[in-house]
XYZ file of C-alpha atoms in Angstrom:
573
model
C 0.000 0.000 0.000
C 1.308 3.459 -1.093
C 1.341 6.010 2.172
C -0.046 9.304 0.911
C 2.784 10.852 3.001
C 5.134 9.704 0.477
C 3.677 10.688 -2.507
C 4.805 13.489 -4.845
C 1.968 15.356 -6.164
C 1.817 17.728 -9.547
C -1.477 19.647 -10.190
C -1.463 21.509 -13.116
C -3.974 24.334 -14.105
C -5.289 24.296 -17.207
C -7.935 26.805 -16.983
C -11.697 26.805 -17.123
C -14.425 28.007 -17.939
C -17.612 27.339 -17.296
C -21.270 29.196 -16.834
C -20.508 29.619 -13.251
C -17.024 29.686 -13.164
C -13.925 31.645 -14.026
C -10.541 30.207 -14.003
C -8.269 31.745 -16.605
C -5.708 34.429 -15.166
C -6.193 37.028 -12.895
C -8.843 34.640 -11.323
C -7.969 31.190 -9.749
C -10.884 28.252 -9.533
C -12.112 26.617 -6.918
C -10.528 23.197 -8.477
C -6.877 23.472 -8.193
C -7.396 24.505 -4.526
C -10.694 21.753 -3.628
C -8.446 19.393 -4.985
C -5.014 20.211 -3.131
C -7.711 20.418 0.001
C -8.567 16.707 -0.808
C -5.172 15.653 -1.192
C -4.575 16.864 2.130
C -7.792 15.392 3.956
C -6.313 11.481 2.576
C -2.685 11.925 3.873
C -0.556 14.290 1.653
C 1.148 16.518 3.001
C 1.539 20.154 1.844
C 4.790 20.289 1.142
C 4.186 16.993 -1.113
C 1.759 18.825 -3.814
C 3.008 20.953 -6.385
C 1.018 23.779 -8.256
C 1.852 24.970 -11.713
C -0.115 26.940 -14.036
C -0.379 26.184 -17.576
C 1.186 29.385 -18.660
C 4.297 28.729 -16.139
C 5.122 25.450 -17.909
C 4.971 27.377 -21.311
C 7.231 30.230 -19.973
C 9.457 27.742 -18.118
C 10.444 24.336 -19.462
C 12.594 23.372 -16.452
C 9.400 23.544 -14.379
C 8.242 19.922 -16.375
C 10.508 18.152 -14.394
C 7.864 18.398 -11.551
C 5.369 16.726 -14.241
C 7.787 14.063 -15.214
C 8.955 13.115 -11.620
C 5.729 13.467 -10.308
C 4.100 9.948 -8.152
C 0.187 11.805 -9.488
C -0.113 13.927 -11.824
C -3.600 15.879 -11.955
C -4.447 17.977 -14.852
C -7.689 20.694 -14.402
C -9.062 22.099 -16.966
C -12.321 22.593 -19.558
C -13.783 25.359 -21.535
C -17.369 25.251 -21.645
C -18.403 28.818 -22.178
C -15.168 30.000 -24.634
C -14.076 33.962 -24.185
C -11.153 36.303 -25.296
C -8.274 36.891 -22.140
C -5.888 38.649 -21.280
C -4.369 37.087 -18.082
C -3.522 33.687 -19.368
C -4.074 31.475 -22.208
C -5.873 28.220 -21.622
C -4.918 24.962 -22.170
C -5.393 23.286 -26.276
C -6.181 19.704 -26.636
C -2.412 18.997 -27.808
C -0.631 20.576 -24.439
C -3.060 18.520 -22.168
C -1.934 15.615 -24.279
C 2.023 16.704 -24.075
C 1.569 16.489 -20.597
C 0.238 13.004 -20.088
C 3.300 11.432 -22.445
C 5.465 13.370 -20.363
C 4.626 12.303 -16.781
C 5.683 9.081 -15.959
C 3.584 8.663 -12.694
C -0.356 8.036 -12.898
C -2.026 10.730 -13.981
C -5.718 11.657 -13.867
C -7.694 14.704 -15.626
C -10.387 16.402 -14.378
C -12.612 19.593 -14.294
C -15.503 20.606 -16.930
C -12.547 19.121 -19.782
C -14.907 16.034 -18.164
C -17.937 17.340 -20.537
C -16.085 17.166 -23.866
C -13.265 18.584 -26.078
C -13.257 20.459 -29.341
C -10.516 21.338 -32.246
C -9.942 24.536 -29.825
C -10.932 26.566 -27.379
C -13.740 28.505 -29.266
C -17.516 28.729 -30.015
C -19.580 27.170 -32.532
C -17.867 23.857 -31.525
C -18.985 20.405 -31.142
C -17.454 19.486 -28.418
C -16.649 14.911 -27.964
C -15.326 13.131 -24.375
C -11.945 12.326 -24.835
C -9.482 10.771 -22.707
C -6.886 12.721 -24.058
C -4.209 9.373 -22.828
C -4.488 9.960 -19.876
C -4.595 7.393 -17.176
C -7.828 8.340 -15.491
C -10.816 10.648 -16.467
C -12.850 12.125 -13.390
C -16.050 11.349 -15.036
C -18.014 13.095 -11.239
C -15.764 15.513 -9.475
C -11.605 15.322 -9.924
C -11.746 16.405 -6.168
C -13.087 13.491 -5.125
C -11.489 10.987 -7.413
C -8.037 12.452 -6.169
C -8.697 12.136 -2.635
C -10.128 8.074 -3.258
C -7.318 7.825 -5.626
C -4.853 8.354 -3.155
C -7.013 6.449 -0.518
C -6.757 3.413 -3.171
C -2.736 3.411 -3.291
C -3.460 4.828 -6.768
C -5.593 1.889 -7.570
C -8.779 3.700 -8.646
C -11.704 5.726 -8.105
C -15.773 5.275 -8.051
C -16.479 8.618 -9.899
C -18.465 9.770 -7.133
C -19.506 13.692 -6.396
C -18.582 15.672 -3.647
C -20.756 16.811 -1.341
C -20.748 19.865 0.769
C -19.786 18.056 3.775
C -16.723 17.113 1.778
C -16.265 20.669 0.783
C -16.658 22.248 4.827
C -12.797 20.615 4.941
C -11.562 20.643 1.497
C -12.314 24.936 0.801
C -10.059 26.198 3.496
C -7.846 22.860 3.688
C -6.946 23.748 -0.093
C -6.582 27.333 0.302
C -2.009 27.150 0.788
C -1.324 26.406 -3.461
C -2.561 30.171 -3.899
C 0.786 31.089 -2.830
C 2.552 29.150 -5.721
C -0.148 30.736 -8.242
C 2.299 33.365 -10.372
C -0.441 36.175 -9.549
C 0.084 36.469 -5.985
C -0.602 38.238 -4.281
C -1.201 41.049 -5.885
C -2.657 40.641 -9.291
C -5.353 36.906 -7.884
C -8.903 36.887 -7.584
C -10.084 33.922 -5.726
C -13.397 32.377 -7.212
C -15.781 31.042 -4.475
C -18.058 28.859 -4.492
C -21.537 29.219 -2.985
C -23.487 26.257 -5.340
C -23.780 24.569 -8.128
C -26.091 23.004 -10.471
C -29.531 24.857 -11.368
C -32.703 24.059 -10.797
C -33.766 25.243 -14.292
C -33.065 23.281 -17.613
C -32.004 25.997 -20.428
C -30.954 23.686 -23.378
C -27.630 24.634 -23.971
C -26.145 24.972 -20.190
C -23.962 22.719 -18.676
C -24.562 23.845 -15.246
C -27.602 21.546 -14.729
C -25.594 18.411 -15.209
C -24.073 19.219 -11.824
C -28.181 18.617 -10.920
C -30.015 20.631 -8.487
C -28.699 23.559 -6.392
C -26.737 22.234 -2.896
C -25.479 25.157 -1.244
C -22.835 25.386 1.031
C -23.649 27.231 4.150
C -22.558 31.096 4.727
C -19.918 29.772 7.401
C -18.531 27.194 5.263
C -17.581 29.988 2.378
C -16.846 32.528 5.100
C -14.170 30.025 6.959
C -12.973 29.262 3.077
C -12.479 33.131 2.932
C -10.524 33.853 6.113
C -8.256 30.969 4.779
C -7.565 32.928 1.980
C -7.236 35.931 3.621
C -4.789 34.628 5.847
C -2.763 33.631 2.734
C -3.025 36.454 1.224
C -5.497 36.847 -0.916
C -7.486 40.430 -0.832
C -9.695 39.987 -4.333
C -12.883 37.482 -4.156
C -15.550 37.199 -6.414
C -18.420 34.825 -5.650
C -19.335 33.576 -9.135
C -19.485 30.058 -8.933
C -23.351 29.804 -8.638
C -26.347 29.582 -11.032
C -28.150 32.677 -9.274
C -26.867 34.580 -5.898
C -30.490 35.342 -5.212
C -31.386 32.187 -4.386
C -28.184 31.408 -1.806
C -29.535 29.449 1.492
C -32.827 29.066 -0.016
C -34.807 25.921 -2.030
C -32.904 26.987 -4.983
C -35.983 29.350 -6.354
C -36.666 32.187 -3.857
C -34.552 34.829 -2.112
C -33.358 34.037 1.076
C -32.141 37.715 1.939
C -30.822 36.484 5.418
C -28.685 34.099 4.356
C -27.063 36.733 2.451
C -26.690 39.229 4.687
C -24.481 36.243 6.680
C -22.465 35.110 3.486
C -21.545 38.923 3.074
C -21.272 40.332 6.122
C -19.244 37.446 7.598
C -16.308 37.660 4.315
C -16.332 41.981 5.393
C -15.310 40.540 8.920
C -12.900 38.092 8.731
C -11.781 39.925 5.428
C -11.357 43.114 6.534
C -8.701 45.101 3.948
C -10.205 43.200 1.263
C -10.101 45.152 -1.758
C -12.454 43.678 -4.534
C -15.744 41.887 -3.845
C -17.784 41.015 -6.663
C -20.396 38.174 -7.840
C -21.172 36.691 -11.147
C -24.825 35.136 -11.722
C -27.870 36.360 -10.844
C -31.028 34.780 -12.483
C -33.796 37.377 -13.886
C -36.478 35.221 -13.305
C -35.976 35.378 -9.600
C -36.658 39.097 -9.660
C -39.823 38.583 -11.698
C -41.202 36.031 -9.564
C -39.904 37.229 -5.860
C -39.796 41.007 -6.444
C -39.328 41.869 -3.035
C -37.828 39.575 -1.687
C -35.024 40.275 -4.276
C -34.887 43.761 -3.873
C -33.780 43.144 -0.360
C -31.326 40.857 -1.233
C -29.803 43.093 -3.916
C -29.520 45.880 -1.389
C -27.867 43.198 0.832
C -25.429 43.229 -1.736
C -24.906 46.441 -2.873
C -24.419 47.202 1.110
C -21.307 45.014 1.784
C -19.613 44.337 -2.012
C -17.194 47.366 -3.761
C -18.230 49.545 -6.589
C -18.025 48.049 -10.656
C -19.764 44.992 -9.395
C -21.474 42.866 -12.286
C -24.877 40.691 -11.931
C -25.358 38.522 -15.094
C -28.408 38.262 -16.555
C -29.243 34.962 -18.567
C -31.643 36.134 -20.701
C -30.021 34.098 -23.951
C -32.311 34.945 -26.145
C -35.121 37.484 -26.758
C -36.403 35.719 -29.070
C -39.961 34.289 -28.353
C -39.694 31.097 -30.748
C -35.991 30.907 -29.462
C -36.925 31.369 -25.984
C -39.863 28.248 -26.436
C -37.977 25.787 -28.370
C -34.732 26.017 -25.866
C -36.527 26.508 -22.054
C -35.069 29.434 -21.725
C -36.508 31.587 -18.309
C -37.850 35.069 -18.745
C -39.151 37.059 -22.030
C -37.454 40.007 -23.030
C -40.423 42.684 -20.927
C -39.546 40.546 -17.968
C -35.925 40.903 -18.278
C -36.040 44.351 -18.931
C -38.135 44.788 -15.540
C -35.164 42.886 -13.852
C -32.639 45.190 -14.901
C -34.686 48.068 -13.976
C -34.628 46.772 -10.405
C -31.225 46.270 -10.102
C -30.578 49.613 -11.439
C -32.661 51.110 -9.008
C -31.658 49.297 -5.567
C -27.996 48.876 -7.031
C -27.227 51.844 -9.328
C -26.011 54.255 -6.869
C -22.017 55.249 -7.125
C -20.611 55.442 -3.724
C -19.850 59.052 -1.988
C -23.652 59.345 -2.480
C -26.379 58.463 -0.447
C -27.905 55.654 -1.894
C -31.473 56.816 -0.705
C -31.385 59.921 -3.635
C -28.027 59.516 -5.800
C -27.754 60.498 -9.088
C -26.371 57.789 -11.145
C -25.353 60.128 -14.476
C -25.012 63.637 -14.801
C -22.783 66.609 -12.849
C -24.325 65.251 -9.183
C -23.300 61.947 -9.532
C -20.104 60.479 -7.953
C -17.085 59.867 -9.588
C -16.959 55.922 -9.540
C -18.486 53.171 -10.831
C -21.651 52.356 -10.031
C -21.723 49.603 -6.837
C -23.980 47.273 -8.844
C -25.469 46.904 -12.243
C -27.015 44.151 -14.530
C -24.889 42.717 -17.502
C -26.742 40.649 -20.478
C -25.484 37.134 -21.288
C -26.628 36.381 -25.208
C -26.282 32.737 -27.184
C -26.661 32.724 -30.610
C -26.433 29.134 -32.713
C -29.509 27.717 -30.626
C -32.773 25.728 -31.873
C -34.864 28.223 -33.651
C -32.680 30.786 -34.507
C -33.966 32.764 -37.200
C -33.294 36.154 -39.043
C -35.621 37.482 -36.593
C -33.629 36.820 -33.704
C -31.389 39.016 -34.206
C -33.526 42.014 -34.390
C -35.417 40.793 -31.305
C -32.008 40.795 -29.456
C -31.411 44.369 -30.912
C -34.706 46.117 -30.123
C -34.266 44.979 -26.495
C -30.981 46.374 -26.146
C -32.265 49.683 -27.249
C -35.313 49.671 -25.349
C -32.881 49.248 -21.905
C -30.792 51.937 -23.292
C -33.294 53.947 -24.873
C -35.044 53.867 -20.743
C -31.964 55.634 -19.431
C -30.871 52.280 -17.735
C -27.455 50.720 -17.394
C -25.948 47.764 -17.973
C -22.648 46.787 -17.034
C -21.724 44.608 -19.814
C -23.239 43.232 -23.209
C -21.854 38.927 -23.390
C -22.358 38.050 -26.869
C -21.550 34.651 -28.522
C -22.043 31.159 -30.089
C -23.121 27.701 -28.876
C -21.360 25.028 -27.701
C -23.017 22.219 -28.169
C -22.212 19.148 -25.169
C -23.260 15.857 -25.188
C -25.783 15.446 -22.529
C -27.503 18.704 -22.914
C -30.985 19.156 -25.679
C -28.131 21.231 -27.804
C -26.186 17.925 -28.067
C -28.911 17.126 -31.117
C -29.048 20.471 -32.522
C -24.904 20.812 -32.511
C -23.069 23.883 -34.138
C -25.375 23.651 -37.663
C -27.098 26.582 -36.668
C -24.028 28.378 -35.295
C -22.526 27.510 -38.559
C -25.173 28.753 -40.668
C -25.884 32.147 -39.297
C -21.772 32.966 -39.131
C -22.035 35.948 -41.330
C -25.078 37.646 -39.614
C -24.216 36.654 -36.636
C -20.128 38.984 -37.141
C -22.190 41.806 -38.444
C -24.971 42.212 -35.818
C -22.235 41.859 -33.267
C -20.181 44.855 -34.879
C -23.726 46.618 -34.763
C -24.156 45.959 -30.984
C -21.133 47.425 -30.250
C -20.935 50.297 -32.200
C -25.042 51.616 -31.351
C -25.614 50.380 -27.935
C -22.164 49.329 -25.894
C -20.291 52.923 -26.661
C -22.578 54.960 -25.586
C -24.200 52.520 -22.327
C -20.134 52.845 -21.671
C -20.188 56.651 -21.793
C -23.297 56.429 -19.575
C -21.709 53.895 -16.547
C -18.647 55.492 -17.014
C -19.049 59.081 -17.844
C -15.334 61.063 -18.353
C -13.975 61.749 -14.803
C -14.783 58.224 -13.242
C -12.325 57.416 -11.171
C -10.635 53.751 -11.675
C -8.536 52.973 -8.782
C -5.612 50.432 -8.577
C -5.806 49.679 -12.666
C -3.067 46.461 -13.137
C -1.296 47.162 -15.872
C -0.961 43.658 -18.248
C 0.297 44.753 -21.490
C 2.028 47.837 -24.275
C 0.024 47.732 -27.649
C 0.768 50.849 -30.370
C 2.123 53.309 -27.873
C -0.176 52.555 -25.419
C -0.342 50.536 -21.593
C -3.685 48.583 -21.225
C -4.707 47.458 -18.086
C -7.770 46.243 -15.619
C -9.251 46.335 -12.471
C -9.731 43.038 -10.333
C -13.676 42.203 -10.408
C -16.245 40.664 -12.780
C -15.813 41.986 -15.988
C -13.275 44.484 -15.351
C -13.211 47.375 -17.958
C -9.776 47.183 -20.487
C -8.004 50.734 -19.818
C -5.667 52.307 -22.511
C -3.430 54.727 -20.844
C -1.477 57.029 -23.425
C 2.561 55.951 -23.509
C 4.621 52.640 -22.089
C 4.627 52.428 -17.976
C 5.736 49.463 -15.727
C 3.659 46.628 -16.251
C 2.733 45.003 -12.995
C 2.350 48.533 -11.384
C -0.955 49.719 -10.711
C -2.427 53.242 -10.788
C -5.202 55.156 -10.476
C -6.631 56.208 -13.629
C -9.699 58.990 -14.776
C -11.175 58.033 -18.299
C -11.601 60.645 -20.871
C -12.726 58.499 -23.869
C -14.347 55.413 -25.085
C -13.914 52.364 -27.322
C -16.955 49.814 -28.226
C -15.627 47.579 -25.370
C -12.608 49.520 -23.640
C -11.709 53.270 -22.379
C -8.889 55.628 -22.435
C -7.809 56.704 -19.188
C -5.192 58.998 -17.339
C -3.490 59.350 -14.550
C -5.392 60.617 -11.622
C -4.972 62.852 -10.429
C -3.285 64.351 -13.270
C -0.452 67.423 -12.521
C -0.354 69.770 -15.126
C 3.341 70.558 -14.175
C 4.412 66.993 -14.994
C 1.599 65.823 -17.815
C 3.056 64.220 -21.085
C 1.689 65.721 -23.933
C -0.259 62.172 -24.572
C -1.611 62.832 -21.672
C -2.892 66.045 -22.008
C -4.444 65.966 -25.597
C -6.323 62.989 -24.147
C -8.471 65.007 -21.958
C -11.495 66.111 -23.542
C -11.413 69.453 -24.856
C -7.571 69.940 -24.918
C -6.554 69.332 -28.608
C -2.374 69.105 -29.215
C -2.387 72.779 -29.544
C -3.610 73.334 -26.447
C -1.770 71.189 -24.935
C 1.513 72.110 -26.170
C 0.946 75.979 -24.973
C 0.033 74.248 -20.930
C 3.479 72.260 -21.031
C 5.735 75.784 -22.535
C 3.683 77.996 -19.411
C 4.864 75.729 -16.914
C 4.709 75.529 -13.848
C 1.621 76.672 -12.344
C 1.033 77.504 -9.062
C -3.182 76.293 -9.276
C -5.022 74.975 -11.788
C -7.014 78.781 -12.423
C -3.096 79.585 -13.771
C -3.508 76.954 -16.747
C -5.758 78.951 -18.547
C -7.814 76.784 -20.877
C -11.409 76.249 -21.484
C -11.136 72.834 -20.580
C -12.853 71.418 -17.015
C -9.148 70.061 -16.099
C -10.921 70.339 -12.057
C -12.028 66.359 -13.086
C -8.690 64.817 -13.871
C -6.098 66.920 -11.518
C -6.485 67.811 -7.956
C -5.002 70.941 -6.621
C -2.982 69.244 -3.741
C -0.934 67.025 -6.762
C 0.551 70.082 -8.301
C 3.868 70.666 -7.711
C 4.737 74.078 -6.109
C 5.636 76.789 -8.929
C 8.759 78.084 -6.704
């Protein structure tokens, strides 16, 4: 019999993605730490596991040896829900494959890569179960089948699922490999889970595979948290659920208690924290428990930090769409959900949330603290020339209303076996390619630049922006959160520093930002023709007057009172 206390133990992090779940770079997923938590719970001792990301084995070819020399080796990793990143690249079906040929221990795979494989990580895919040679496939949860593998002497597993009794020791248990992720502490968002599985059946989703909502209890994610805390984690977003309305309830109705526990108790055993944000929140909750749910959102909006995302699964507003694929809410019902959120939510804080202007010269400079964000999948049963108009006219109607939304998810089907899409596949995907490119230019051109101009009007205030990346003269960056906005700041800084930044313009799915606050005295001319209403001319005449003593000495037309503060001027003696 193998002792666990011997073993050598690789995990490697592939990435996921899933409905509920965000894995790729700055974030980290639940399943690289549940599963390091299960290790430990059978025997294996900390110092005996080894955490890699894909990324660091691609940067860093000496770091294989641990996969070679490895006793386990444990691959996570799936893409059910494909997107563009920034942080990391996930894992192709040939690297998952390089790794299994290279370890010469047993090796097991595990994660949502359980629900199939495509050519690559992309939409419009038809996606097969493939054991990818490796020596064992987690068909239930790679948690579990690592902790009975181990138990076994590395014999086998029953392909059981967890439960959350199994997850009150594995969350916090798990929570040390953080420290080995190449993000922290700084630039890491832990995901957290509060439930999984759905108690709806939308044809497409893999989420109700996992079967019916079982949620963890508000002490079980708030111990997980101070574990985190305490290893140094200060970003959290609680996204791995089908709908945050329904935590510590029967899976349908608010249970706005329960909340105020799960949030309150993560503000007091994570006191500095500096990002906490959420990810699902299902529409037809609103429209069925109104308010119940408005007391829950204001639950939220009390305890989480501004730029906060809620999104909305409306899929399709489509009515044929809507029938033929189970989908929850029509498109009036949606809409009334977003208005709700933007009324109990939309406030920017610095105001009082009783009265506070969201746009205009009253409101505060930040983002607001929570706001609705559309998720919409095209390739489904019925899809029609229709549909996309129908997805259109609602997106105008929200905007047209004065409402905001947060963010606009557009894109194509994956079709998994075990899900009503697995008999439609990508045909219809396929077939609607071209409209389905040119509507998407149209979305983002007529209703994302200016709803971007309205949540973010020039002035708001960005703070602690990571910088990732130089493109064409440029530094882009992000906030930590759900959805974080992509921030062009004018010339080439540090990447890995952060700073605080104003915005002054707007892309179809970025801004342009500056320093805040910006000093005239020290400004780069990129700088300054980026703020609105100071052209290169005007720019060039405020960098030969320097220095100036107050911002009245500047002398232009401009409002420069939004982007520079008086206090960050350099004295003119």
């Amino acid at each position: 019999m193998i002792d666990p206390a011997d073993l050598a133990v690789t995990i490697v992090d592939g990435y996921v993605d899933e409905p509920a779940h965000f894995g790729v770079p700055p974030y980290v997923s639940t399943y690289p730490r549940f599963t390091a938590g299960a290790l430990v719970d059978a025997g294996v001792p900390e110092s005996g596991i080894d955490y890699h990301t894909i990324d660091e084995l691609r940067d860093d070819r000496s770091k294989w040896r641990d996969v070679a020399d490895a006793d386990l080796l444990i691959y996570l990793g799936g893409m059910t829900v494909p997107g563009k990143y920034v942080g990391g690249t996930p894992a192709e079906p040939d690297e998952v494959r390089e790794l299994a040929w290279t370890a010469d221990g047993t090796t097991l795979m595990g994660g949502p890569v359980r629900f199939g494989v495509g050519e690559e990580n992309a939409g419009a895919q038809e996606m097969e179960r493939k054991d990818l040679d490796y020596d064992f496939v987690a068909k239930g949860d790679v948690e579990a089948a690592a902790h009975d593998l181990v138990a076994s002497g590395l014999e086998g597993f029953g392909n059981r699922m967890r439960d959350n009794a199994d997850l009150d020791r594995w969350a916090a248990l798990g929570a040390f490999v953080v420290e080995d992720h190449p993000n922290h502490p700084n630039y890491l968002i832990a995901e957290l889970e509060t439930s999984r599985g759905c108690a709806y059946r939308c044809s497409f989703c893999t989420e109700p595979l996992y079967g019916d909502p079982g949620f963890r209890s508000a002490e079980s994610v708030v111990r997980e948290v101070e574990a985190l805390y305490d290893r140094g984690v200060r970003h959290f977003r609680l996204g791995r659920q089908a709908d945050i309305l329904a935590f510590g309830g029967d899976g349908e109705a608010p249970n706005p208690d329960a909340l105020r526990r799960l949030y309150a108790g993560i503000r007091e055993v994570a006191p500095d924290l500096g990002t906490l944000h959420l990810d699902n929140m299902n529409p037809v909750t609103i429209v069925d428990y109104p308010e119940k749910s408005r007391e829950a959102i204001r639950i939220i909006a009390e305890h989480n930090t501004a730029g906060d995302t809620a999104a909305f699964g409306l899929e399709s507003a489509d009515p044929v769409v809507q029938e033929e694929n189970n989908l929850l809410v029509t498109a009036e019902e949606c809409l009334e959900a977003v208005r709700v959120v933007n009324e109990e939510a939309g406030w920017r804080p610095g105001d009082d949330p009783a009265d506070a202007p969201t746009t205009g010269d009253g409101a505060a400079n930040r983002l607001p603290k929570l706001l609705p964000g559309i998720n919409l999948v095209h390739g489904l049963a019925g899809e029609r020339e229709e549909t996309f108009a129908h997805n259109k006219r609602f997106l105008q109607c929200v905007y047209d209303e004065g409402l905001m939304l947060r963010r606009i998810n557009i894109r194509q089907v994956m079709a998994f076996a075990g899900t009503e899409m697995s008999d439609t596949g990508a045909e219809v995907a396929h077939d609607h390619k071209k409209q389905f490119k040119r509507y998407k230019r149209e979305v983002r051109e007529e209703i994302d630049q200016p709803m971007l101009r309205r949540v973010a009007p020039p002035g708001t205030v960005l703070p602690d922006v990571h910088l990732e990346y130089h493109e064409g003269g440029k530094t882009f960056g992000r906030q930590l959160g759900t959805y974080p906005l992509l921030v062009a700041v004018p010339g080439e800084r540090e990447l890995g520093a952060t700073m605080d930044v104003a915005l002054v313009d707007y892309g179809y799915r970025s801004v342009t930002g500056v320093p805040h606050p910006l000093d005239p005295n020290t400004a780069s001319m990129d700088e300054l023709t980026a703020l609105p209403g100071v052209g290169r001319s005007t720019a060039g005449d405020i960098v030969v007057n320097r220095p100036y003593a107050s911002l009245g000495e500047v002398g232009v037309d401009a409002d420069l009172s939004r982007f520079a503060a008086v206090d960050s001027m350099e004295s003119a003696d």
